[in-house]
GROMACS .gro file of N, CA and C in nm:
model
  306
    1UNK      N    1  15.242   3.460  -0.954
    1UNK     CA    2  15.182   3.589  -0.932
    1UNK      C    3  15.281   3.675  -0.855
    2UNK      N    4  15.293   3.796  -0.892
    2UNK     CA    5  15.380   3.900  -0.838
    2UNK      C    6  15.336   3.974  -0.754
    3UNK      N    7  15.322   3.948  -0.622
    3UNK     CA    8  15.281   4.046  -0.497
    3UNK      C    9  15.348   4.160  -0.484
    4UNK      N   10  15.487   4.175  -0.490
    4UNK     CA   11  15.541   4.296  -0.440
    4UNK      C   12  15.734   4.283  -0.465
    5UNK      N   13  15.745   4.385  -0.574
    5UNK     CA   14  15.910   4.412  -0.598
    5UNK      C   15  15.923   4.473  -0.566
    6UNK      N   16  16.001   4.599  -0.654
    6UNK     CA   17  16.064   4.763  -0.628
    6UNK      C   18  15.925   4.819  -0.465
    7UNK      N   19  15.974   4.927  -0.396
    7UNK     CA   20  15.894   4.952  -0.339
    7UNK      C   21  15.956   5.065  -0.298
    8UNK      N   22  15.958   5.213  -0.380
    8UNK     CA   23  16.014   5.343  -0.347
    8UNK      C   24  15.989   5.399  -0.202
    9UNK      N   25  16.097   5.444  -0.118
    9UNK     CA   26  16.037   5.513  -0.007
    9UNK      C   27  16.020   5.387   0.139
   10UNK      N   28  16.025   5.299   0.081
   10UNK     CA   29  16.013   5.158   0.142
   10UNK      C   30  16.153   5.133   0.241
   11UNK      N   31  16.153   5.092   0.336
   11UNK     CA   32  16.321   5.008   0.430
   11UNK      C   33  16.312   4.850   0.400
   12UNK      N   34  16.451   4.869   0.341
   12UNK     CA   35  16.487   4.712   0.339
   12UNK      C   36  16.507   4.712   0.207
   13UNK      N   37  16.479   4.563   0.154
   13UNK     CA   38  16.560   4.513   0.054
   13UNK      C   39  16.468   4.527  -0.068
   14UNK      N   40  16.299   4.597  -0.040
   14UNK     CA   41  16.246   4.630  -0.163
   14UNK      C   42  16.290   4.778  -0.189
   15UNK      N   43  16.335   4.865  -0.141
   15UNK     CA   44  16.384   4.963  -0.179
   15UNK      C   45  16.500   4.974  -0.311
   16UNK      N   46  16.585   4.796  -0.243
   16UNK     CA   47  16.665   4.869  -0.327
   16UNK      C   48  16.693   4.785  -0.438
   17UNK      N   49  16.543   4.708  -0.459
   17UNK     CA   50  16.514   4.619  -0.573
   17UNK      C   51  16.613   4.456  -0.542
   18UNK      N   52  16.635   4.443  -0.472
   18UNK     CA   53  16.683   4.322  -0.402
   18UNK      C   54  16.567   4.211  -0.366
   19UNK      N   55  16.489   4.253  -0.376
   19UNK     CA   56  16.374   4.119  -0.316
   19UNK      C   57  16.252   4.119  -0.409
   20UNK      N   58  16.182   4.025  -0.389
   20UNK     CA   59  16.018   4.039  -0.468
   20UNK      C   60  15.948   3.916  -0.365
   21UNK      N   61  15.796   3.918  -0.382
   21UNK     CA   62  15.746   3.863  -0.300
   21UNK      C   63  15.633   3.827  -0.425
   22UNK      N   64  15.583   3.680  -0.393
   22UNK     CA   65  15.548   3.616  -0.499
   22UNK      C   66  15.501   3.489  -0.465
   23UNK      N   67  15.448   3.425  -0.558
   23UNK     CA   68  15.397   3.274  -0.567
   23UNK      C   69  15.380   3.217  -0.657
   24UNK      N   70  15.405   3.082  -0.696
   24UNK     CA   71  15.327   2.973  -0.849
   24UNK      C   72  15.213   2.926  -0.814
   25UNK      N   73  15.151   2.927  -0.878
   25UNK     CA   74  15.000   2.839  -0.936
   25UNK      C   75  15.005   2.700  -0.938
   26UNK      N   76  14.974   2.609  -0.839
   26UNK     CA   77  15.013   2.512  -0.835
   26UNK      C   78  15.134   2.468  -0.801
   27UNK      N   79  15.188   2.512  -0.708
   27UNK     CA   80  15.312   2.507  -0.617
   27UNK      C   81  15.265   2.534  -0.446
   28UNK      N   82  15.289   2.475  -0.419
   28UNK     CA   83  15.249   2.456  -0.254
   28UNK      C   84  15.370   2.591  -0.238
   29UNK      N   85  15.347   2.700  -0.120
   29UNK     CA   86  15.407   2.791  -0.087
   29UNK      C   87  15.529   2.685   0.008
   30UNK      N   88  15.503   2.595   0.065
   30UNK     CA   89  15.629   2.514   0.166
   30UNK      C   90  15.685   2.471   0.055
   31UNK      N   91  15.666   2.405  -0.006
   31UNK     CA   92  15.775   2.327  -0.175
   31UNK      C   93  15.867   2.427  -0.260
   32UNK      N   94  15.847   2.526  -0.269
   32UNK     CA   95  15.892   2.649  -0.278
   32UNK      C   96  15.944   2.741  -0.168
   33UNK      N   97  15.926   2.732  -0.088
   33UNK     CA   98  15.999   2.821   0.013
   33UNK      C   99  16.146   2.704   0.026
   34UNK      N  100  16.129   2.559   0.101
   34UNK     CA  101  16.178   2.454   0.105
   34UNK      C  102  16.292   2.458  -0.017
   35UNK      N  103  16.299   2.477  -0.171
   35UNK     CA  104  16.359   2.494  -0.273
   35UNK      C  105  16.453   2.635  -0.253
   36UNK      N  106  16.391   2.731  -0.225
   36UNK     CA  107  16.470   2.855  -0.202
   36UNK      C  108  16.605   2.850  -0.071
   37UNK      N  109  16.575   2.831   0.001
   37UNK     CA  110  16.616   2.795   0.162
   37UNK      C  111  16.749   2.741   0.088
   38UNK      N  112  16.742   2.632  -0.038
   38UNK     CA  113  16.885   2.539  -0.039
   38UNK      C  114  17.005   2.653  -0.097
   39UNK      N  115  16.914   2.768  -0.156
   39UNK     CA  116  17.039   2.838  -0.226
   39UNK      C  117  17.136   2.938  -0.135
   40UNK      N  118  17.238   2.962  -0.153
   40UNK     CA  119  17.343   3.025  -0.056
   40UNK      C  120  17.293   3.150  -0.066
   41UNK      N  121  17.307   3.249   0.024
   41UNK     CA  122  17.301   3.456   0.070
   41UNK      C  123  17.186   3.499   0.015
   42UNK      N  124  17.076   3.427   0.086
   42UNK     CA  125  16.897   3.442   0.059
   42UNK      C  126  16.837   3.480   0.191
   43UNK      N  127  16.725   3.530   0.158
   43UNK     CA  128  16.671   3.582   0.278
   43UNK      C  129  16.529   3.514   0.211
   44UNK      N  130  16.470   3.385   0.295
   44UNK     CA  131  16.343   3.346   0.260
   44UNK      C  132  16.247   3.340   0.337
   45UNK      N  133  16.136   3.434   0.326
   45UNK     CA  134  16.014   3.453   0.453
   45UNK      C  135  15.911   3.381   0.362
   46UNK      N  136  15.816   3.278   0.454
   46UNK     CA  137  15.689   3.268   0.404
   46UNK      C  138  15.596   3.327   0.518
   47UNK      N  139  15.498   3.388   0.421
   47UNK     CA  140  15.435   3.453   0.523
   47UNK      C  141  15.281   3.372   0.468
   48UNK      N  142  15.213   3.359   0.602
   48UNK     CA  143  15.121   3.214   0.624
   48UNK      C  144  14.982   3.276   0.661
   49UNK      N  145  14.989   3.464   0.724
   49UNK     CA  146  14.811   3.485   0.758
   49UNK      C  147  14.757   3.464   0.578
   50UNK      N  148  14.623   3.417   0.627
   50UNK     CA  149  14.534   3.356   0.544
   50UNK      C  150  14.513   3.531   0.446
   51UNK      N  151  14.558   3.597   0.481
   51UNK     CA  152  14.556   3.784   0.375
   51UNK      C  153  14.704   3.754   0.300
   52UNK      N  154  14.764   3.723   0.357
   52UNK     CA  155  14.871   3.751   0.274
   52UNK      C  156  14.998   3.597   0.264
   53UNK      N  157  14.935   3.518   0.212
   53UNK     CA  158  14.949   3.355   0.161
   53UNK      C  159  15.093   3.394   0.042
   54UNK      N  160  15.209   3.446   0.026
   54UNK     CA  161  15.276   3.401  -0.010
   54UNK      C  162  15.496   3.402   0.007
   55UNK      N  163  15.564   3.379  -0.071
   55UNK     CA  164  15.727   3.398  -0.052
   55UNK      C  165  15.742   3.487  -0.076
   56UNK      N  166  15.876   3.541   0.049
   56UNK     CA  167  15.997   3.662  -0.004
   56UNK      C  168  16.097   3.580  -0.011
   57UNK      N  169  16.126   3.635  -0.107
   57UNK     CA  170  16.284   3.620  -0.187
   57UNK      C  171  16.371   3.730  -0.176
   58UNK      N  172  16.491   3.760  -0.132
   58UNK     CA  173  16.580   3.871  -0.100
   58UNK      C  174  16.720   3.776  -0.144
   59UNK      N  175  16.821   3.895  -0.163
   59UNK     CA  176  16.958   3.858  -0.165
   59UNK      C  177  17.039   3.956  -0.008
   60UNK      N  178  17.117   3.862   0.022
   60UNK     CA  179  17.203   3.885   0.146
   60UNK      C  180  17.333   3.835   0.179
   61UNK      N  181  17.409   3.864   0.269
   61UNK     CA  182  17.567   3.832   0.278
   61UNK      C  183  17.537   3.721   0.381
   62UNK      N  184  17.424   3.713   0.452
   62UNK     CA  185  17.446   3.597   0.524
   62UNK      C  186  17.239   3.520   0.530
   63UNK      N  187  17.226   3.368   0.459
   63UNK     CA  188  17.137   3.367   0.475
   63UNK      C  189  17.062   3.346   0.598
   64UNK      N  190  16.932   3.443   0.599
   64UNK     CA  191  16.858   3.443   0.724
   64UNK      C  192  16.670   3.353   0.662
   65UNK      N  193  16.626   3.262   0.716
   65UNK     CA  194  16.460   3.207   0.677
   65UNK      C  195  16.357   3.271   0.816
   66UNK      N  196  16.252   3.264   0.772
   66UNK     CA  197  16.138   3.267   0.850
   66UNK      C  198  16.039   3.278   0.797
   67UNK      N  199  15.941   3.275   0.934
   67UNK     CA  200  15.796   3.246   0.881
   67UNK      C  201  15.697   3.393   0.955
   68UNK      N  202  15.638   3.417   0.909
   68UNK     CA  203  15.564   3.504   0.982
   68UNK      C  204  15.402   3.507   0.952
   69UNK      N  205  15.346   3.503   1.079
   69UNK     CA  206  15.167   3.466   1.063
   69UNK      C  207  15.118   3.598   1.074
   70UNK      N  208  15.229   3.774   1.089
   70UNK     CA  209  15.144   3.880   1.104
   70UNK      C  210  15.032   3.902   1.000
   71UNK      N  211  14.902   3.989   1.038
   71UNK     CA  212  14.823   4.012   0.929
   71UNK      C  213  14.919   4.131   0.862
   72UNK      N  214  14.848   4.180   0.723
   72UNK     CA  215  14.885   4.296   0.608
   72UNK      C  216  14.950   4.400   0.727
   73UNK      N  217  15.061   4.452   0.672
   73UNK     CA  218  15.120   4.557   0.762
   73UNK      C  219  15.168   4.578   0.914
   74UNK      N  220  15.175   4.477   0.942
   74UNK     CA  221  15.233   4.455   1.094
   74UNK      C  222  15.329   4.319   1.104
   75UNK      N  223  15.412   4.366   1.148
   75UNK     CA  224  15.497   4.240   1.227
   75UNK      C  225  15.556   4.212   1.339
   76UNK      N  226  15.453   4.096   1.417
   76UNK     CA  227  15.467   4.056   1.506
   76UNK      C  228  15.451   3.882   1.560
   77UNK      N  229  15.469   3.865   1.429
   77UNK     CA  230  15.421   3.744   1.442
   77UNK      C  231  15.519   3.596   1.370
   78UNK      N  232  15.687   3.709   1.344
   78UNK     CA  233  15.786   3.666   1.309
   78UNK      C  234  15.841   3.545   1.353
   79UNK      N  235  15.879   3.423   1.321
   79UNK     CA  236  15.953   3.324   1.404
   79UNK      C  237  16.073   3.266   1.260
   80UNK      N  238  16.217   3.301   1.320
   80UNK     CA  239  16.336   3.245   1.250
   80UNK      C  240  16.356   3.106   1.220
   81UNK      N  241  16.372   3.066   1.107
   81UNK     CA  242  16.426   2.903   1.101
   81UNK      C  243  16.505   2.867   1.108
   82UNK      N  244  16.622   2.785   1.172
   82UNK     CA  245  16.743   2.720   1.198
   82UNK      C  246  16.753   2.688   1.095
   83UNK      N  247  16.848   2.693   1.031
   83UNK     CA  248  16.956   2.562   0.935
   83UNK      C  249  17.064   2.559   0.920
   84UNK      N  250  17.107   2.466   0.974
   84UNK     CA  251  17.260   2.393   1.007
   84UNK      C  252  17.333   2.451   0.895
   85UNK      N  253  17.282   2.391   0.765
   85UNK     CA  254  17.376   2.406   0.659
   85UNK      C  255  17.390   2.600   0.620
   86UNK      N  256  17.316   2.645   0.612
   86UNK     CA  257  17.333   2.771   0.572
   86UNK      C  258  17.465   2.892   0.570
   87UNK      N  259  17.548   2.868   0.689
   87UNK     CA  260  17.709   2.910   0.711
   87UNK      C  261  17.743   2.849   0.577
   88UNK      N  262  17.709   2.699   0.552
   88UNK     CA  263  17.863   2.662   0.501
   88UNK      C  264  17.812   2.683   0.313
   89UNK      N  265  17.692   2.676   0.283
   89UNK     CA  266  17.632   2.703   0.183
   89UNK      C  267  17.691   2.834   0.126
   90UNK      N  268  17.654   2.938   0.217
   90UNK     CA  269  17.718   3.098   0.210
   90UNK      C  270  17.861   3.086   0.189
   91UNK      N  271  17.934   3.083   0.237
   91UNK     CA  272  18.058   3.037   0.262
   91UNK      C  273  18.123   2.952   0.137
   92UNK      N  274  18.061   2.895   0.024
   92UNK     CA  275  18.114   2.814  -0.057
   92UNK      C  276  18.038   2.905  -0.196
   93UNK      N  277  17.989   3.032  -0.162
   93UNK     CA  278  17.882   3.131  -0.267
   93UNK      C  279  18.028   3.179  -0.373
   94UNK      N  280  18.055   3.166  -0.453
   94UNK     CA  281  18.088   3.240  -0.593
   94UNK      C  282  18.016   3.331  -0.660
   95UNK      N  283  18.087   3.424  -0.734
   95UNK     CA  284  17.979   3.525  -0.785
   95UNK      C  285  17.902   3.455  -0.915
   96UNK      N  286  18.010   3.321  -0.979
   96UNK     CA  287  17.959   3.233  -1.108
   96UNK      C  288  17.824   3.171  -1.077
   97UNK      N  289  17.875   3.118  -0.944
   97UNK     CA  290  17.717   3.081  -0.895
   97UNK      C  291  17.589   3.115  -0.989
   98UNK      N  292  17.577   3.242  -0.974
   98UNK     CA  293  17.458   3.345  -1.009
   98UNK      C  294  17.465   3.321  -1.178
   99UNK      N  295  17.537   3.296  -1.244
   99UNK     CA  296  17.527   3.275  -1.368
   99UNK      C  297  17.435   3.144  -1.398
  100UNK      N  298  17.385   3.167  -1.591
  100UNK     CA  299  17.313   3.033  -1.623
  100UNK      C  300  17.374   2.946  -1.658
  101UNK      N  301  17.355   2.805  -1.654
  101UNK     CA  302  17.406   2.711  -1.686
  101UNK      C  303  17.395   2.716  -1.828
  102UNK      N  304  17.523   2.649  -1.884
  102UNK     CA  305  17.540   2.668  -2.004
  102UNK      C  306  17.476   2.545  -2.064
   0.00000   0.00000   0.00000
């Protein structure tokens, strides 16, 4: 399900069609966030109030995770995730990367 892409007039990375916010049907939102997190220059938020249950997905030069429990339209309730690996992940990013496997 598609919560939220493009977002005109918007700050940040839905403005400039860089992110979407979303979920699968039968995918635990942690099994999926957990899957995203491994890829290099991502920006992955799960956001956890019981209103607004699902992932952002963004592209970035350096990846940043978190979680946030704010309700609809406020944030304050942000907390960052550590991961060790993420420098060196970024750091080893090619632009082929982004291509499909043949």
């Amino acid at each position: 399900t598609l919560i939220s892409a493009y977002r005109g007039g918007h700050a940040g990375k839905h403005s400039t069609s860089e992110a979407v916010d979303f979920e699968f049907e039968h995918v635990k939102w942690s099994t999926l966030a957990s899957y995203l997190r491994t890829q290099p220059r991502v920006g992955v938020g799960v956001y956890t109030n019981p209103k607004t249950h699902y992932v952002h997905l963004d592209v970035r030069d350096e990846s940043f995770h978190w979680f946030d429990a704010s309700p609809p339209g406020k944030r304050w309730r942000e907390k960052g995730i550590t991961d060790a690996h993420a420098k060196e992940r970024d750091a080893a990013y090619t632009p082929n990367d982004d291509l499909p496997e043949h």
